[in-house]
Short mmCIF file of C-alpha atoms in Angstrom, two decimals:
data_model
loop_
_atom_site.label_atom_id
_atom_site.label_comp_id
_atom_site.label_asym_id
_atom_site.label_seq_id
_atom_site.Cartn_x
_atom_site.Cartn_y
_atom_site.Cartn_z
CA MET A 11 121.59 117.83 117.32
CA THR A 12 121.99 118.47 113.97
CA ASN A 13 121.34 116.16 110.40
CA THR A 14 125.57 115.48 110.90
CA SER A 15 124.71 114.22 113.80
CA ILE A 16 122.06 112.22 113.25
CA LYS A 17 124.34 110.98 110.50
CA SER A 18 126.22 109.71 112.65
CA LEU A 19 123.99 107.81 113.78
CA ILE A 20 123.61 105.37 111.24
CA ARG A 21 125.39 102.52 110.74
CA THR A 22 126.68 101.71 107.32
CA ILE A 23 126.91 97.64 106.77
CA PRO A 24 128.82 97.31 103.53
CA ASP A 25 127.64 93.39 101.41
CA TYR A 26 124.55 93.44 102.61
CA PRO A 27 121.65 92.06 101.95
CA LYS A 28 124.18 91.28 99.24
CA LYS A 29 128.02 92.93 97.90
CA GLY A 30 128.43 96.35 97.04
CA ILE A 31 125.65 97.36 98.79
CA MET A 32 125.53 99.71 101.44
CA PHE A 33 122.79 98.61 103.42
CA ARG A 34 121.95 101.45 106.32
CA ASP A 35 121.41 100.24 109.04
CA ILE A 36 118.77 102.88 111.16
CA THR A 37 118.47 100.82 113.69
CA THR A 38 121.65 102.88 116.04
CA LEU A 39 119.59 106.02 115.23
CA PHE A 40 116.54 104.96 116.54
CA ALA A 41 118.51 103.19 120.17
CA ASP A 42 119.33 107.02 120.42
CA ALA A 43 116.38 108.73 122.42
CA GLU A 44 118.25 112.18 121.55
CA GLY A 45 118.21 110.97 117.85
CA LEU A 46 115.12 109.37 117.16
CA ARG A 47 113.31 112.74 119.19
CA GLU A 48 115.76 114.84 116.72
CA VAL A 49 114.63 112.84 113.58
CA ILE A 50 110.34 113.11 114.80
CA ASP A 51 110.71 117.06 115.56
CA SER A 52 112.62 117.50 112.28
CA ILE A 53 109.71 116.29 110.51
CA ALA A 54 106.78 117.11 112.29
CA GLY A 55 108.01 120.88 112.31
CA GLU A 56 108.62 120.37 108.61
CA PHE A 57 104.41 119.44 108.18
CA GLN A 58 103.23 121.61 110.88
CA ASP A 59 101.66 123.46 108.55
CA LYS A 60 101.05 121.43 105.99
CA ASN A 61 96.80 121.01 107.13
CA ILE A 62 97.63 117.01 106.96
CA ASP A 63 94.80 114.63 107.68
CA VAL A 64 96.73 111.66 107.25
CA ILE A 65 100.38 109.53 107.43
CA ALA A 66 100.65 106.82 105.41
CA GLY A 67 103.67 105.07 106.63
CA ILE A 68 105.32 102.44 104.18
CA GLU A 69 106.01 98.96 105.62
CA ALA A 70 108.52 97.79 107.61
CA ARG A 71 110.06 101.28 109.23
CA GLY A 72 107.41 103.53 107.61
CA PHE A 73 105.37 101.71 111.12
CA ILE A 74 108.15 103.15 112.87
CA ILE A 75 108.77 106.76 112.36
CA GLY A 76 105.06 107.08 110.66
CA PRO A 77 103.09 106.97 113.90
CA ALA A 78 105.24 108.92 115.92
CA VAL A 79 105.58 112.49 113.86
CA ALA A 80 101.45 111.35 113.36
CA LEU A 81 101.15 112.03 117.15
CA ALA A 82 104.06 114.89 116.96
CA LEU A 83 100.82 117.00 114.08
CA GLY A 84 97.66 115.64 116.22
CA VAL A 85 96.62 113.58 113.06
CA GLY A 86 95.86 109.63 112.36
CA PHE A 87 97.90 107.05 110.51
CA VAL A 88 97.39 103.99 108.20
CA PRO A 89 99.98 101.22 107.59
CA ILE A 90 100.50 100.92 103.68
CA ARG A 91 101.53 97.26 103.97
CA LYS A 92 103.03 93.65 101.36
CA ARG A 93 99.55 91.78 100.47
CA GLY A 94 98.08 90.02 102.03
CA LYS A 95 98.56 92.00 106.25
CA LEU A 96 95.53 93.42 106.99
CA PRO A 97 92.48 91.95 108.25
CA ALA A 98 89.85 94.14 106.16
CA GLU A 99 88.99 94.75 102.19
CA THR A 100 91.74 96.65 101.02
CA ILE A 101 92.83 98.48 97.47
CA GLU A 102 96.05 97.34 96.18
CA VAL A 103 98.11 98.74 93.53
CA GLU A 104 101.25 95.94 91.63
CA TYR A 105 104.72 98.19 91.20
CA GLU A 106 107.83 96.88 89.16
CA LEU A 107 110.71 95.67 91.26
CA GLU A 108 114.41 94.63 89.41
CA TYR A 109 113.70 91.34 89.41
CA GLY A 110 109.71 90.80 89.17
CA SER A 111 106.19 93.11 90.83
CA ASP A 112 105.65 93.14 93.85
CA VAL A 113 101.90 94.30 95.39
CA ILE A 114 101.18 96.64 98.41
CA GLU A 115 97.55 97.09 100.53
CA MET A 116 95.78 99.14 102.32
CA HIS A 117 92.33 99.32 104.12
CA ILE A 118 90.22 100.79 101.65
CA ASP A 119 88.40 102.41 104.32
CA ALA A 120 91.74 104.02 105.14
CA ILE A 121 92.17 107.19 103.32
CA LYS A 122 88.91 109.29 102.67
CA PRO A 123 88.14 111.46 99.73
CA GLY A 124 90.58 114.64 99.90
CA GLN A 125 92.21 113.57 102.36
CA ARG A 126 95.52 114.89 102.73
CA VAL A 127 98.09 112.56 102.45
CA LEU A 128 102.67 112.49 103.83
CA VAL A 129 103.88 109.40 102.78
CA MET A 130 106.72 108.21 105.13
CA ASP A 131 109.79 105.55 105.26
CA ASP A 132 113.15 105.94 106.21
CA LEU A 133 114.90 105.94 103.12
CA ILE A 134 114.51 106.62 99.35
CA ALA A 135 116.21 104.95 97.61
CA THR A 136 114.23 103.26 93.53
CA GLY A 137 110.83 105.18 94.83
CA GLY A 138 109.42 101.68 93.38
CA THR A 139 107.49 101.46 96.57
CA ALA A 140 106.83 105.52 97.00
CA LEU A 141 105.48 105.89 93.78
CA ALA A 142 102.85 102.66 94.70
CA ALA A 143 102.18 104.33 97.73
CA LEU A 144 100.75 107.97 95.99
CA ASP A 145 99.23 105.73 92.71
CA LEU A 146 97.34 103.68 96.22
CA ILE A 147 96.63 106.61 98.28
CA GLU A 148 95.41 108.28 94.59
CA LYS A 149 93.17 105.55 94.25
CA ALA A 150 91.60 106.22 97.62
CA GLY A 151 91.04 109.88 96.75
CA GLY A 152 93.55 111.18 98.60
CA GLU A 153 96.05 113.73 98.08
CA THR A 154 99.39 113.28 98.64
CA ILE A 155 101.19 116.40 99.66
CA GLY A 156 104.08 114.89 100.99
CA CYS A 157 106.93 112.01 101.67
CA ALA A 158 108.78 112.15 104.28
CA PHE A 159 112.50 110.15 104.40
CA ILE A 160 115.04 109.36 107.04
CA ILE A 161 117.37 108.54 104.14
CA ASP A 162 118.07 109.94 100.71
CA LEU A 163 120.16 107.44 97.91
CA PRO A 164 119.81 110.71 95.63
CA ASP A 165 122.36 109.55 92.95
CA ILE A 166 119.73 106.34 92.58
CA GLY A 167 117.07 108.62 91.81
CA GLY A 168 113.90 107.72 93.56
CA ALA A 169 114.00 111.05 95.05
CA GLN A 170 114.00 112.92 92.03
CA ARG A 171 111.69 110.27 90.73
CA ILE A 172 108.64 111.39 93.52
CA ARG A 173 109.21 115.20 92.56
CA ASP A 174 108.98 114.85 88.40
CA ARG A 175 105.62 113.01 89.70
CA GLY A 176 104.51 116.73 91.45
CA VAL A 177 105.06 115.73 95.16
CA ASP A 178 107.79 117.19 97.46
CA VAL A 179 110.36 114.97 99.41
CA PHE A 180 111.62 115.96 102.70
CA HIS A 181 114.68 114.72 103.82
CA LEU A 182 117.56 114.41 106.96
CA VAL A 183 120.49 113.63 105.19
CA GLU A 184 121.67 112.14 103.02
CA PHE A 185 124.49 109.12 101.30
CA GLU A 186 126.03 109.05 98.27
CA GLY A 187 126.33 106.14 96.05
CA ASP A 188 123.59 103.24 96.94
#
């Protein structure tokens, strides 16, 4: 399977969640066993020689691909969640959204100082949540060695914002526009 095939398995839903947005639905990709295996194998293959200690997956779709890639690489998985979803003591980072702000958090002991972390989510658009995840990992003393996404929306610029921060970005497919 090629990246073109992976792209063909992603359904586009116009005007969702609001008019003018082209929503990239990966549930159709996840429903295809061969496509899902290609996603996991491609991401794991890209990072197999990077000495990753742990994968941090961003809520919610990062929880689907992150553990599978972690298993393929033989490393652990850490969830990065919205405020109030984790049961033990947490650290948090507030970040700006288009209209307001939000907070993400992780358990205070999830990432040990010096651990090398791969951040994962399904899609990179503005990069706000991913950049907040980088801040959270740094706050914990970890080192983000890369970010991996299935989809990049390059016209929105989030991947470049992460690169400007000195972190490598890997993606499987791109969709132009927003």
